[in-house]
Amino acid sequence: MLQTDRNKWWLALAALSCIAIFWVALGLYQSHFISALRILGDYSTQSIIGASKEGRGDEWSTYLPILKQAYLEGFPNKSSLVPYYENLEWVISIPKFNASLFFLPNHIAFWVLPGANALALQGAYYNLIFLFSLCWLLKNLGVKPGIAISVSLMILFSQMYQVWWTSNFPALGAGILPFAIFASRLRPLIKFPLFFWAVGHVIFGQIYPPFYVSLAAALLPILLAVRPDLIDKKHIFWGLISAAAAIGCFLLMRWDYVNAVSTTSYPGVSVSTGGGVQPALLLSAILPSIPVGPGGPGVDPVHEFSLIGTILPVIFLSLLPFIKWDKFTRILTIATAVMLIFMSVFMLIGFPRFVSKISLFYLVPGRRMLLGFSLLIVLYCTVMISHQWQQIRISAIVLACFIFSAISYAFGVRHDIETEFYLINWLWITPTLLALLAIPVWLILKDEKSARNVFISLFFAGIVCFQFLTYGSFNPIMNAADILRPVDNQLTRDVRKLVQLSDGKGASVIGNYGHLLRGEGLAVYNAIHLVNVNREIYAELFDITQDESNTLFNQFRGISFDNIGNANTTGATVIFPGSVGAVAFDHNIINSSNTVDSLITNIQTGVIGKSEKGFNLFWNSRLSQPVPVDANLTITLPCATGNSWMTRYPLIAGGEELVDVALRGVSGRIEVETQNLDQAQACLKQLAISLPKN
């Protein structure tokens, strides 16, 4: 039996290795970067499989553009792009050519392989290490190989992992490895150095306490209940020493980063006391097909309330009447129940501040604890199913599947979930169909043990395939080369001209581009930063005080530009006036009521404030035809005017591929000399733009 189990493990490892080699050789990557390419005016590049989702902006508008910027610059510690000169050494998950490569040897690929293959390796590596860690952990908990492999695949292709993989793969992919090593039966001389490396691998890959605390809360009760031999003074001592050494190495190399982040309002000094999670979300860990969360404006349950929803709780409930409550089962059940109650109170009601502090739950927003809550349920059910294998009744499983389908059908599936996950409408009936398809095997095989083994194997294989199609399709697959290749089209060429016109100081571009333009090596102001930019630079660029700079940029805030009079700081993105950092275009002003053939229509206007002779107004419109960047435009208004400023910016709308000139957006500020505001706005609505006559 032992040799058979080993063969299963080796066969699984060989199969996964072949898939990984194939993946890397073809240069594939799971990404929504097509959304970025569309904003950049690329309408020809396509995903190989699947459709990009704009809601995954943390990946396609932030992480990948920064990685691309660092890649194009050769992965320096500090970017050479003006005006920010970002400290790339402080950006999570960006390869750094320093001692951290000891803990992140997978990053070496970016200096050894072509960029596309290195990026493909990154995706394959973190998916494989996640599977490997889960399988190893379950093996160390005494779970049968077939169940361990199936459950690991179910978790990999769960809503939680697929939704959060896009930007948190170092935290999720490697987060379970230290626990798997700690629970292993390796010799101490191998185990604790490897544990030291694994902890370092996790924290050097990504510092994300919400996931780590949530994972620890789920895994520790299971580990200590199933493996009481781990509660050993020497074992715990050397484990703590190894973890402390890894954390010490991180602090030694990244203390300046930790110190800077610790002073930010988010995530540095924020304290979570939990609460705010709806009870239905907890129920969906047991019934994964019910609606994920409440609907309504501003609620995004697909991305915010992701759970490890599997059919395992249903299988466990079918087993419940036949369980033998031995000492192992009682201890495991009590430990799991206590932690689930503890988590539930934190999520539903919240903790007093001091309890959140001493439990470390203060690092976890209430909804992030759903990760640990659902993982604990899945692992408990897995261990119990494996331990009580002889007590499984196929008839009970079939009945449980019928009940599951009936309840799930009654709840239904929300429309926004339907549009995000392929085949999700069939989840309610899938377990029942699989159970019915597997029943003939049960009837044909005379041996009860063989019938049970084959039935469960086919049933689990079917669930894995369904989850692969449903949740695995959430992230489209595209060529990694299309991500790292610089976009060369009219939009990027025109933005490069804007940067050149700024005399190399950098330029702002009206609109919300996140890091996309900087990812193309373009020195623009538009970006999202935390602490990797000196705040004195912000103060100077945006003409604000040092205190205002510290207040605005002490958390994750986007930077975008619009044609408004004052900075809008009410949202997650700070919207600065379009004139801040933008390139001023020379133009002529004619005060005349004579009609001209204007190049613009649908003028948008707004009030900046009163001036000495009238009113300062802003305006925005769109050129109806390509106009050369160096054209000296003429503005005609039927009223007296004072100072005037105008800029141009790229405008992409409705999938239109702009040729010749992308700078078709035109905006400005102008002083209109009138007696009252109504007259000023009426005059501005008649603004016309024309080319100078030959």
Coordinates of C-alpha atoms in Angstrom, one line a residue, residues 223-495:
L223 CA -2.2 20.9 12.6
L224 CA -2.2 20.8 16.4
A225 CA -5.3 18.6 16.6
V226 CA -4.2 16.1 13.9
R227 CA -0.5 16.1 14.8
P228 CA -0.1 16.5 18.6
D229 CA 3.5 15.3 18.2
L230 CA 4.2 18.8 16.8
I231 CA 3.5 20.2 20.3
D232 CA 7.0 19.5 21.3
K233 CA 9.3 22.1 23.1
K234 CA 12.3 21.4 20.8
H235 CA 10.1 21.4 17.7
I236 CA 8.4 24.7 18.6
F237 CA 11.6 26.3 19.7
W238 CA 13.5 25.6 16.5
G239 CA 10.4 26.6 14.5
L240 CA 10.2 29.9 16.2
I241 CA 14.0 30.5 15.8
S242 CA 13.8 29.7 12.1
A243 CA 10.8 31.9 11.5
A244 CA 12.4 34.8 13.5
A245 CA 15.6 34.4 11.5
A246 CA 13.7 34.7 8.2
I247 CA 11.8 37.7 9.5
G248 CA 15.0 39.2 10.8
C249 CA 16.6 38.9 7.3
F250 CA 13.6 40.6 5.8
L251 CA 13.7 43.5 8.3
L252 CA 17.5 43.8 7.8
M253 CA 17.0 44.2 4.0
R254 CA 13.7 46.0 4.0
W255 CA 13.6 48.0 7.2
D256 CA 13.3 51.3 5.4
Y257 CA 10.3 50.0 3.5
V258 CA 8.6 48.6 6.7
N259 CA 9.3 51.8 8.5
A260 CA 7.8 53.9 5.8
V261 CA 4.7 51.7 5.4
S262 CA 4.1 51.5 9.1
T263 CA 3.4 55.3 9.2
T264 CA 0.7 55.2 6.4
S265 CA -2.9 55.5 7.3
Y266 CA -3.5 52.3 5.2
P267 CA -2.2 49.7 5.7
G268 CA 0.3 51.0 8.3
V269 CA -1.7 52.3 11.3
S270 CA -5.1 50.8 10.4
V271 CA -6.7 48.5 13.0
S272 CA -9.5 46.2 12.0
T273 CA -12.0 45.1 14.7
G274 CA -14.0 43.0 12.2
G275 CA -17.7 43.0 11.7
G276 CA -19.7 43.9 8.6
V277 CA -19.8 40.4 7.0
Q278 CA -23.3 39.1 6.1
P279 CA -24.3 35.7 7.6
A280 CA -25.2 34.4 4.0
L281 CA -21.5 34.6 3.2
L282 CA -20.6 32.1 5.9
L283 CA -23.3 29.8 4.7
S284 CA -21.9 29.9 1.2
A285 CA -18.8 28.1 2.4
I286 CA -21.1 25.1 2.9
L287 CA -23.4 25.7 0.0
P288 CA -21.1 27.2 -2.6
S289 CA -23.8 27.7 -5.3
I290 CA -25.9 30.2 -3.3
P291 CA -25.5 33.9 -4.0
V292 CA -22.0 35.1 -2.9
G293 CA -23.2 38.2 -1.2
P294 CA -25.7 41.0 -1.2
G295 CA -26.3 43.0 -4.3
G296 CA -26.5 46.8 -4.6
P297 CA -24.5 49.8 -5.8
G298 CA -20.8 49.7 -5.1
V299 CA -20.9 46.0 -3.9
D300 CA -18.5 43.7 -5.8
P301 CA -19.0 40.3 -4.2
V302 CA -17.0 38.5 -6.9
H303 CA -13.8 40.2 -5.9
E304 CA -14.4 41.1 -2.3
F305 CA -16.2 38.1 -0.8
S306 CA -14.4 35.1 -2.3
L307 CA -14.6 31.8 -0.6
I308 CA -13.1 28.3 -1.0
G309 CA -16.5 26.8 -1.9
T310 CA -16.4 23.1 -2.6
I311 CA -18.8 20.1 -2.4
L312 CA -16.8 18.6 0.5
P313 CA -19.0 19.9 3.3
V314 CA -22.0 18.1 1.6
I315 CA -20.0 14.9 1.5
F316 CA -19.1 15.3 5.2
L317 CA -22.7 15.9 6.1
S318 CA -23.7 12.7 4.4
L319 CA -21.1 11.0 6.5
L320 CA -22.2 12.6 9.8
P321 CA -24.7 9.9 10.9
F322 CA -22.2 7.1 10.5
I323 CA -19.1 8.7 12.1
K324 CA -17.2 6.8 14.8
W325 CA -16.5 9.5 17.5
D326 CA -13.1 8.3 18.6
K327 CA -10.6 10.4 20.4
F328 CA -9.0 11.8 17.2
T329 CA -12.3 12.8 15.8
R330 CA -13.5 14.5 19.0
I331 CA -10.4 16.5 19.4
L332 CA -10.3 17.6 15.8
T333 CA -14.0 18.5 15.8
I334 CA -13.7 20.6 19.0
A335 CA -10.6 22.4 17.8
T336 CA -12.2 23.2 14.5
A337 CA -15.6 24.3 16.0
V338 CA -13.9 26.6 18.5
M339 CA -11.9 28.4 15.8
L340 CA -14.9 28.6 13.5
I341 CA -16.9 30.3 16.2
F342 CA -14.0 32.6 17.0
M343 CA -13.8 33.6 13.3
S344 CA -17.5 33.9 12.9
V345 CA -17.9 36.3 15.9
F346 CA -15.0 38.4 14.4
M347 CA -16.6 38.6 11.0
L348 CA -20.3 39.1 12.0
I349 CA -20.1 41.2 15.1
G350 CA -16.4 42.2 15.6
F351 CA -14.0 42.2 18.5
P352 CA -13.1 44.8 21.1
R353 CA -10.0 46.6 20.0
F354 CA -7.7 45.0 22.6
V355 CA -8.9 41.5 21.6
S356 CA -8.2 42.2 17.9
K357 CA -4.8 43.4 18.9
I358 CA -3.7 40.4 21.0
S359 CA -5.2 37.9 18.5
L360 CA -3.5 39.7 15.6
F361 CA -6.9 39.8 13.9
Y362 CA -6.5 43.6 13.8
L363 CA -4.4 43.0 10.7
V364 CA -7.4 41.3 8.9
P365 CA -10.4 43.2 7.5
G366 CA -13.5 41.2 8.5
R367 CA -14.2 39.9 5.0
R368 CA -10.6 38.7 4.5
M369 CA -11.2 36.2 7.3
L370 CA -13.5 34.4 4.9
L371 CA -10.4 32.9 3.4
G372 CA -9.4 31.2 6.7
F373 CA -13.0 30.4 7.6
S374 CA -13.7 28.5 4.3
L375 CA -10.2 26.9 4.2
L376 CA -10.7 25.5 7.7
I377 CA -14.0 24.0 6.8
V378 CA -12.5 22.4 3.7
L379 CA -9.5 21.0 5.5
Y380 CA -11.7 19.6 8.4
C381 CA -14.0 17.9 6.0
T382 CA -11.1 16.5 4.0
V383 CA -9.4 15.0 7.1
M384 CA -12.7 13.6 8.4
I385 CA -13.6 12.0 5.1
S386 CA -10.2 10.4 4.9
H387 CA -10.1 9.3 8.5
Q388 CA -13.7 7.9 8.4
W389 CA -13.3 6.4 4.9
Q390 CA -14.8 3.1 5.9
Q391 CA -18.0 4.8 7.2
I392 CA -18.9 6.4 3.9
R393 CA -22.2 5.3 2.4
I394 CA -22.8 5.9 -1.3
S395 CA -26.5 6.1 -0.8
A396 CA -26.1 8.8 1.7
I397 CA -23.9 10.8 -0.6
V398 CA -26.5 10.6 -3.4
L399 CA -29.2 11.7 -1.0
A400 CA -27.1 14.6 0.2
C401 CA -26.4 15.7 -3.4
F402 CA -30.2 15.7 -4.1
I403 CA -30.8 17.9 -1.0
F404 CA -27.9 20.2 -2.0
S405 CA -29.4 20.6 -5.5
A406 CA -32.8 21.4 -4.2
I407 CA -31.6 24.0 -1.7
S408 CA -29.2 25.6 -4.3
Y409 CA -32.0 25.7 -6.9
A410 CA -34.3 27.5 -4.4
F411 CA -31.6 30.1 -3.7
G412 CA -30.7 30.7 -7.3
V413 CA -27.7 32.5 -8.7
R414 CA -27.3 36.2 -8.9
H415 CA -26.9 37.8 -12.4
D416 CA -23.5 39.5 -11.7
I417 CA -22.1 36.1 -10.6
E418 CA -23.5 34.5 -13.8
T419 CA -21.6 36.9 -15.9
E420 CA -18.3 36.3 -14.1
F421 CA -18.1 32.5 -13.9
Y422 CA -18.7 30.2 -16.8
L423 CA -21.2 27.4 -16.1
I424 CA -22.0 28.8 -12.7
N425 CA -25.7 28.3 -13.4
W426 CA -25.1 24.6 -13.5
L427 CA -23.4 24.3 -10.1
W428 CA -26.7 23.5 -8.3
I429 CA -27.3 20.3 -10.3
T430 CA -23.7 19.2 -11.0
P431 CA -23.2 17.1 -7.8
T432 CA -26.5 15.2 -8.4
L433 CA -25.7 14.5 -12.0
L434 CA -22.2 13.3 -11.1
A435 CA -23.6 11.1 -8.4
L436 CA -26.2 9.6 -10.8
L437 CA -23.5 8.9 -13.4
A438 CA -21.4 7.2 -10.9
I439 CA -24.2 5.0 -9.5
P440 CA -23.8 2.3 -12.3
V441 CA -20.3 1.6 -11.1
W442 CA -21.6 1.1 -7.6
L443 CA -24.1 -1.4 -8.9
I444 CA -21.7 -3.3 -11.2
L445 CA -18.9 -3.7 -8.7
K446 CA -19.8 -6.4 -6.2
D447 CA -17.0 -5.6 -3.7
E448 CA -18.3 -2.8 -1.4
K449 CA -14.8 -1.4 -0.9
S450 CA -14.0 -1.2 -4.6
A451 CA -17.4 0.3 -5.4
R452 CA -16.9 3.0 -2.8
N453 CA -13.4 3.8 -4.0
V454 CA -14.3 4.0 -7.7
F455 CA -17.5 6.0 -6.9
I456 CA -15.7 8.6 -4.9
S457 CA -12.9 8.8 -7.4
L458 CA -15.2 9.5 -10.3
F459 CA -17.3 11.9 -8.3
F460 CA -14.3 13.9 -7.1
A461 CA -12.8 13.9 -10.6
G462 CA -16.1 15.3 -12.0
I463 CA -16.2 18.1 -9.4
V464 CA -12.6 19.0 -10.1
C465 CA -13.3 19.2 -13.9
F466 CA -16.4 21.3 -13.2
Q467 CA -14.5 23.8 -11.0
F468 CA -11.7 23.9 -13.5
L469 CA -14.2 25.0 -16.2
T470 CA -16.2 27.3 -13.9
Y471 CA -13.6 29.1 -11.8
G472 CA -10.5 28.2 -13.7
S473 CA -11.9 30.2 -16.7
F474 CA -12.1 33.4 -14.6
N475 CA -8.6 34.4 -15.6
P476 CA -8.0 34.4 -19.4
I477 CA -4.9 33.0 -20.8
M478 CA -2.8 35.1 -23.1
N479 CA 0.7 35.3 -24.5
A480 CA 3.1 36.7 -21.9
A481 CA 5.1 38.3 -24.8
D482 CA 2.0 40.5 -25.5
I483 CA 2.3 41.8 -21.9
L484 CA 5.9 42.7 -21.9
R485 CA 6.2 44.0 -25.5
P486 CA 6.1 47.8 -25.6
V487 CA 2.9 49.2 -27.2
D488 CA 3.9 51.1 -30.3
N489 CA 0.8 52.9 -31.7
Q490 CA -0.5 56.4 -32.3
L491 CA -1.5 56.9 -28.7
T492 CA 1.9 56.0 -27.2
R493 CA 3.8 57.9 -29.9
D494 CA 1.7 61.0 -29.2
V495 CA 2.2 60.7 -25.4

